Amino acid sequence: MTKLVLFSIVCLIPSIFSFPAPKSYVYDNFPFVSREEWGARPPTSVINLNLPVPYVIIHHTYIPGACFSVEQCSASMRAMQNNHQLTQQWEDIGYNFAVGSDGVVYEGRGWEAVGAHAFGYNSRSIGIALIGDWVSVLPPAIQMETTKRLIEEGLRLGYISENYDLIGHRQVRNTDCPGQALFEEITTWDRFQPNV
Ligand SMILES: [Zn+2]
């Protein structure tokens, strides 16, 4: 009950900032902040994914740390896009989506564009970053719940293959990402694949 109430409070936040929301950006099962709403620059180029993708790859951002409001998380999204696009010279923010500790999904490259988040797997995956450092603590329950709902939505909309594998970034790259605590957690999620 408490969780439901919390969820509906959080759900109202993006609609305050996003009126009127484009129809394609309205999701029933989680609050969503589009690129326009967090103030993204356009990508310098876009490569389309071959859909549906067979992998969902989970990340943490490490830096920036956890954010707890649309205002704070939007600033984190802009900071990451600045780093990825201006410093790293990538086309755009690397992730397809990010999820805040406010339980809100923030649009990165979205469902249809190849990301830059897991070398060798970018063209076959949707990369989802849980904003924050999840090495020794777990993200708030609402952040993980929203992540699961986002994956379910990708399945429902046909962007993610029904037989998808869920993996952590560390399984395809020499990195701690998505942090030890979060990695242990995702090994219990639907369709986690230990053998990549
Ligand atoms: Zn990562």
mmCIF file of N, CA and C in Angstrom, residues 47 49 53-61 80 84 88 90-98 108-130 160 165-178:
data_model
loop_
_atom_site.group_PDB
_atom_site.id
_atom_site.type_symbol
_atom_site.label_atom_id
_atom_site.label_comp_id
_atom_site.label_asym_id
_atom_site.label_seq_id
_atom_site.Cartn_x
_atom_site.Cartn_y
_atom_site.Cartn_z
ATOM 1 N N ILE A 47 22.509 5.544 -35.160
ATOM 2 C CA ILE A 47 22.483 4.255 -35.866
ATOM 3 C C ILE A 47 21.325 3.466 -35.280
ATOM 4 N N LEU A 49 19.050 0.392 -34.100
ATOM 5 C CA LEU A 49 19.201 -0.982 -33.609
ATOM 6 C C LEU A 49 18.431 -1.937 -34.515
ATOM 7 N N VAL A 53 16.091 -6.573 -29.640
ATOM 8 C CA VAL A 53 17.456 -6.881 -29.196
ATOM 9 C C VAL A 53 17.459 -8.112 -28.271
ATOM 10 N N PRO A 54 18.531 -8.907 -28.326
ATOM 11 C CA PRO A 54 18.599 -10.106 -27.492
ATOM 12 C C PRO A 54 19.166 -9.882 -26.076
ATOM 13 N N TYR A 55 19.711 -8.692 -25.811
ATOM 14 C CA TYR A 55 20.320 -8.450 -24.496
ATOM 15 C C TYR A 55 19.786 -7.179 -23.834
ATOM 16 N N VAL A 56 19.656 -7.275 -22.520
ATOM 17 C CA VAL A 56 19.466 -6.080 -21.692
ATOM 18 C C VAL A 56 20.687 -6.030 -20.779
ATOM 19 N N ILE A 57 21.403 -4.901 -20.807
ATOM 20 C CA ILE A 57 22.638 -4.775 -20.024
ATOM 21 C C ILE A 57 22.449 -3.718 -18.943
ATOM 22 N N ILE A 58 22.727 -4.142 -17.714
ATOM 23 C CA ILE A 58 22.518 -3.264 -16.561
ATOM 24 C C ILE A 58 23.838 -2.608 -16.138
ATOM 25 N N HIS A 59 23.766 -1.304 -15.888
ATOM 26 C CA HIS A 59 24.920 -0.499 -15.463
ATOM 27 C C HIS A 59 24.588 0.279 -14.196
ATOM 28 N N HIS A 60 25.643 0.711 -13.504
ATOM 29 C CA HIS A 60 25.453 1.844 -12.597
ATOM 30 C C HIS A 60 26.273 2.987 -13.183
ATOM 31 N N THR A 61 26.005 4.214 -12.733
ATOM 32 C CA THR A 61 26.775 5.326 -13.287
ATOM 33 C C THR A 61 28.038 5.571 -12.448
ATOM 34 N N MET A 80 26.036 13.828 -17.702
ATOM 35 C CA MET A 80 26.526 12.633 -18.409
ATOM 36 C C MET A 80 26.573 12.882 -19.906
ATOM 37 N N HIS A 84 29.835 12.446 -22.138
ATOM 38 C CA HIS A 84 29.891 11.460 -23.223
ATOM 39 C C HIS A 84 30.009 12.122 -24.598
ATOM 40 N N GLN A 88 34.057 12.761 -24.403
ATOM 41 C CA GLN A 88 34.384 11.486 -25.064
ATOM 42 C C GLN A 88 34.176 11.538 -26.576
ATOM 43 N N TRP A 90 31.419 11.002 -28.161
ATOM 44 C CA TRP A 90 30.436 10.045 -28.654
ATOM 45 C C TRP A 90 29.276 10.833 -29.264
ATOM 46 N N GLU A 91 28.369 10.111 -29.920
ATOM 47 C CA GLU A 91 27.261 10.788 -30.606
ATOM 48 C C GLU A 91 26.273 11.397 -29.616
ATOM 49 N N ASP A 92 26.219 10.802 -28.430
ATOM 50 C CA ASP A 92 25.129 11.151 -27.508
ATOM 51 C C ASP A 92 25.477 10.562 -26.137
ATOM 52 N N ILE A 93 24.611 10.789 -25.151
ATOM 53 C CA ILE A 93 24.743 10.077 -23.879
ATOM 54 C C ILE A 93 24.779 8.574 -24.199
ATOM 55 N N GLY A 94 25.605 7.832 -23.483
ATOM 56 C CA GLY A 94 25.857 6.445 -23.885
ATOM 57 C C GLY A 94 24.682 5.486 -23.715
ATOM 58 N N TYR A 95 23.899 5.678 -22.656
ATOM 59 C CA TYR A 95 22.874 4.693 -22.283
ATOM 60 C C TYR A 95 21.582 4.850 -23.081
ATOM 61 N N ASN A 96 20.866 3.777 -23.238
ATOM 62 C CA ASN A 96 19.533 3.864 -23.849
ATOM 63 C C ASN A 96 18.534 4.494 -22.886
ATOM 64 N N PHE A 97 18.674 4.129 -21.600
ATOM 65 C CA PHE A 97 17.817 4.699 -20.568
ATOM 66 C C PHE A 97 18.609 4.785 -19.268
ATOM 67 N N ALA A 98 18.175 5.684 -18.388
ATOM 68 C CA ALA A 98 18.696 5.723 -17.029
ATOM 69 C C ALA A 98 17.499 5.758 -16.083
ATOM 70 N N GLY A 108 17.471 8.079 -22.582
ATOM 71 C CA GLY A 108 18.801 8.322 -23.138
ATOM 72 C C GLY A 108 18.677 8.269 -24.649
ATOM 73 N N ARG A 109 19.311 7.257 -25.263
ATOM 74 C CA ARG A 109 19.160 7.128 -26.722
ATOM 75 C C ARG A 109 17.821 6.493 -27.090
ATOM 76 N N GLY A 110 17.131 5.938 -26.108
ATOM 77 C CA GLY A 110 15.801 5.379 -26.352
ATOM 78 C C GLY A 110 15.851 3.952 -26.869
ATOM 79 N N TRP A 111 14.718 3.478 -27.349
ATOM 80 C CA TRP A 111 14.570 2.068 -27.749
ATOM 81 C C TRP A 111 15.202 1.739 -29.089
ATOM 82 N N GLU A 112 15.385 2.755 -29.946
ATOM 83 C CA GLU A 112 15.679 2.424 -31.343
ATOM 84 C C GLU A 112 17.096 2.730 -31.791
ATOM 85 N N ALA A 113 17.874 3.421 -30.949
ATOM 86 C CA ALA A 113 19.221 3.810 -31.372
ATOM 87 C C ALA A 113 20.284 2.963 -30.667
ATOM 88 N N VAL A 114 21.331 2.627 -31.422
ATOM 89 C CA VAL A 114 22.476 1.920 -30.846
ATOM 90 C C VAL A 114 23.147 2.831 -29.822
ATOM 91 N N GLY A 115 23.425 2.299 -28.653
ATOM 92 C CA GLY A 115 24.056 3.075 -27.598
ATOM 93 C C GLY A 115 25.572 2.949 -27.600
ATOM 94 N N ALA A 116 26.212 3.511 -26.572
ATOM 95 C CA ALA A 116 27.651 3.378 -26.352
ATOM 96 C C ALA A 116 27.815 3.106 -24.858
ATOM 97 N N HIS A 117 27.628 1.840 -24.480
ATOM 98 C CA HIS A 117 27.657 1.511 -23.050
ATOM 99 C C HIS A 117 28.325 0.176 -22.761
ATOM 100 N N ALA A 118 28.406 -0.708 -23.759
ATOM 101 C CA ALA A 118 29.019 -2.028 -23.530
ATOM 102 C C ALA A 118 29.687 -2.469 -24.826
ATOM 103 N N PHE A 119 30.986 -2.199 -24.918
ATOM 104 C CA PHE A 119 31.743 -2.446 -26.136
ATOM 105 C C PHE A 119 31.509 -3.865 -26.653
ATOM 106 N N GLY A 120 31.173 -3.968 -27.942
ATOM 107 C CA GLY A 120 30.922 -5.268 -28.554
ATOM 108 C C GLY A 120 29.469 -5.711 -28.466
ATOM 109 N N TYR A 121 28.695 -5.068 -27.590
ATOM 110 C CA TYR A 121 27.294 -5.452 -27.381
ATOM 111 C C TYR A 121 26.313 -4.320 -27.669
ATOM 112 N N ASN A 122 26.841 -3.166 -28.008
ATOM 113 C CA ASN A 122 25.961 -2.000 -28.169
ATOM 114 C C ASN A 122 24.870 -2.208 -29.224
ATOM 115 N N SER A 123 25.233 -2.885 -30.311
ATOM 116 C CA SER A 123 24.260 -3.030 -31.405
ATOM 117 C C SER A 123 23.280 -4.170 -31.160
ATOM 118 N N ARG A 124 23.449 -4.867 -30.008
ATOM 119 C CA ARG A 124 22.558 -5.999 -29.723
ATOM 120 C C ARG A 124 21.858 -5.855 -28.375
ATOM 121 N N SER A 125 21.837 -4.652 -27.847
ATOM 122 C CA SER A 125 21.317 -4.530 -26.477
ATOM 123 C C SER A 125 20.648 -3.188 -26.222
ATOM 124 N N ILE A 126 19.856 -3.199 -25.159
ATOM 125 C CA ILE A 126 19.372 -1.966 -24.545
ATOM 126 C C ILE A 126 20.174 -1.813 -23.250
ATOM 127 N N GLY A 127 20.852 -0.692 -23.113
ATOM 128 C CA GLY A 127 21.660 -0.432 -21.919
ATOM 129 C C GLY A 127 20.906 0.454 -20.946
ATOM 130 N N ILE A 128 20.733 -0.052 -19.729
ATOM 131 C CA ILE A 128 19.994 0.699 -18.711
ATOM 132 C C ILE A 128 20.917 0.979 -17.538
ATOM 133 N N ALA A 129 21.095 2.254 -17.220
ATOM 134 C CA ALA A 129 21.941 2.642 -16.092
ATOM 135 C C ALA A 129 21.079 3.024 -14.903
ATOM 136 N N LEU A 130 21.360 2.424 -13.759
ATOM 137 C CA LEU A 130 20.732 2.885 -12.514
ATOM 138 C C LEU A 130 21.654 3.953 -11.945
ATOM 139 N N ILE A 160 12.486 -5.572 -27.115
ATOM 140 C CA ILE A 160 13.352 -6.569 -26.477
ATOM 141 C C ILE A 160 12.804 -7.945 -26.831
ATOM 142 N N ASP A 165 18.448 -12.115 -22.820
ATOM 143 C CA ASP A 165 19.308 -12.379 -21.674
ATOM 144 C C ASP A 165 19.557 -11.071 -20.935
ATOM 145 N N LEU A 166 19.418 -11.118 -19.625
ATOM 146 C CA LEU A 166 19.743 -9.972 -18.772
ATOM 147 C C LEU A 166 21.147 -10.187 -18.223
ATOM 148 N N ILE A 167 22.031 -9.214 -18.431
ATOM 149 C CA ILE A 167 23.396 -9.344 -17.921
ATOM 150 C C ILE A 167 23.865 -8.026 -17.305
ATOM 151 N N GLY A 168 24.933 -8.121 -16.510
ATOM 152 C CA GLY A 168 25.584 -6.935 -15.973
ATOM 153 C C GLY A 168 26.766 -6.572 -16.854
ATOM 154 N N HIS A 169 27.087 -5.302 -16.925
ATOM 155 C CA HIS A 169 28.180 -4.822 -17.778
ATOM 156 C C HIS A 169 29.482 -5.608 -17.531
ATOM 157 N N ARG A 170 29.764 -5.933 -16.274
ATOM 158 C CA ARG A 170 31.017 -6.622 -15.929
ATOM 159 C C ARG A 170 31.161 -7.987 -16.610
ATOM 160 N N GLN A 171 30.061 -8.540 -17.084
ATOM 161 C CA GLN A 171 30.126 -9.848 -17.726
ATOM 162 C C GLN A 171 30.691 -9.777 -19.143
ATOM 163 N N VAL A 172 30.751 -8.554 -19.699
ATOM 164 C CA VAL A 172 31.290 -8.417 -21.056
ATOM 165 C C VAL A 172 32.458 -7.433 -21.129
ATOM 166 N N ARG A 173 32.924 -6.973 -19.972
ATOM 167 C CA ARG A 173 33.973 -5.960 -19.956
ATOM 168 C C ARG A 173 34.688 -6.035 -18.610
ATOM 169 N N ASN A 174 35.970 -5.706 -18.591
ATOM 170 C CA ASN A 174 36.702 -5.698 -17.331
ATOM 171 C C ASN A 174 36.361 -4.429 -16.547
ATOM 172 N N THR A 175 35.252 -4.512 -15.816
ATOM 173 C CA THR A 175 34.762 -3.361 -15.053
ATOM 174 C C THR A 175 34.002 -3.886 -13.846
ATOM 175 N N ASP A 176 33.899 -3.060 -12.815
ATOM 176 C CA ASP A 176 33.109 -3.439 -11.642
ATOM 177 C C ASP A 176 31.608 -3.243 -11.902
ATOM 178 N N CYS A 177 31.283 -2.421 -12.880
ATOM 179 C CA CYS A 177 29.900 -2.051 -13.215
ATOM 180 C C CYS A 177 29.006 -3.286 -13.376
ATOM 181 N N PRO A 178 27.835 -3.364 -12.814
ATOM 182 C CA PRO A 178 27.032 -2.314 -12.172
ATOM 183 C C PRO A 178 27.228 -2.188 -10.655
#
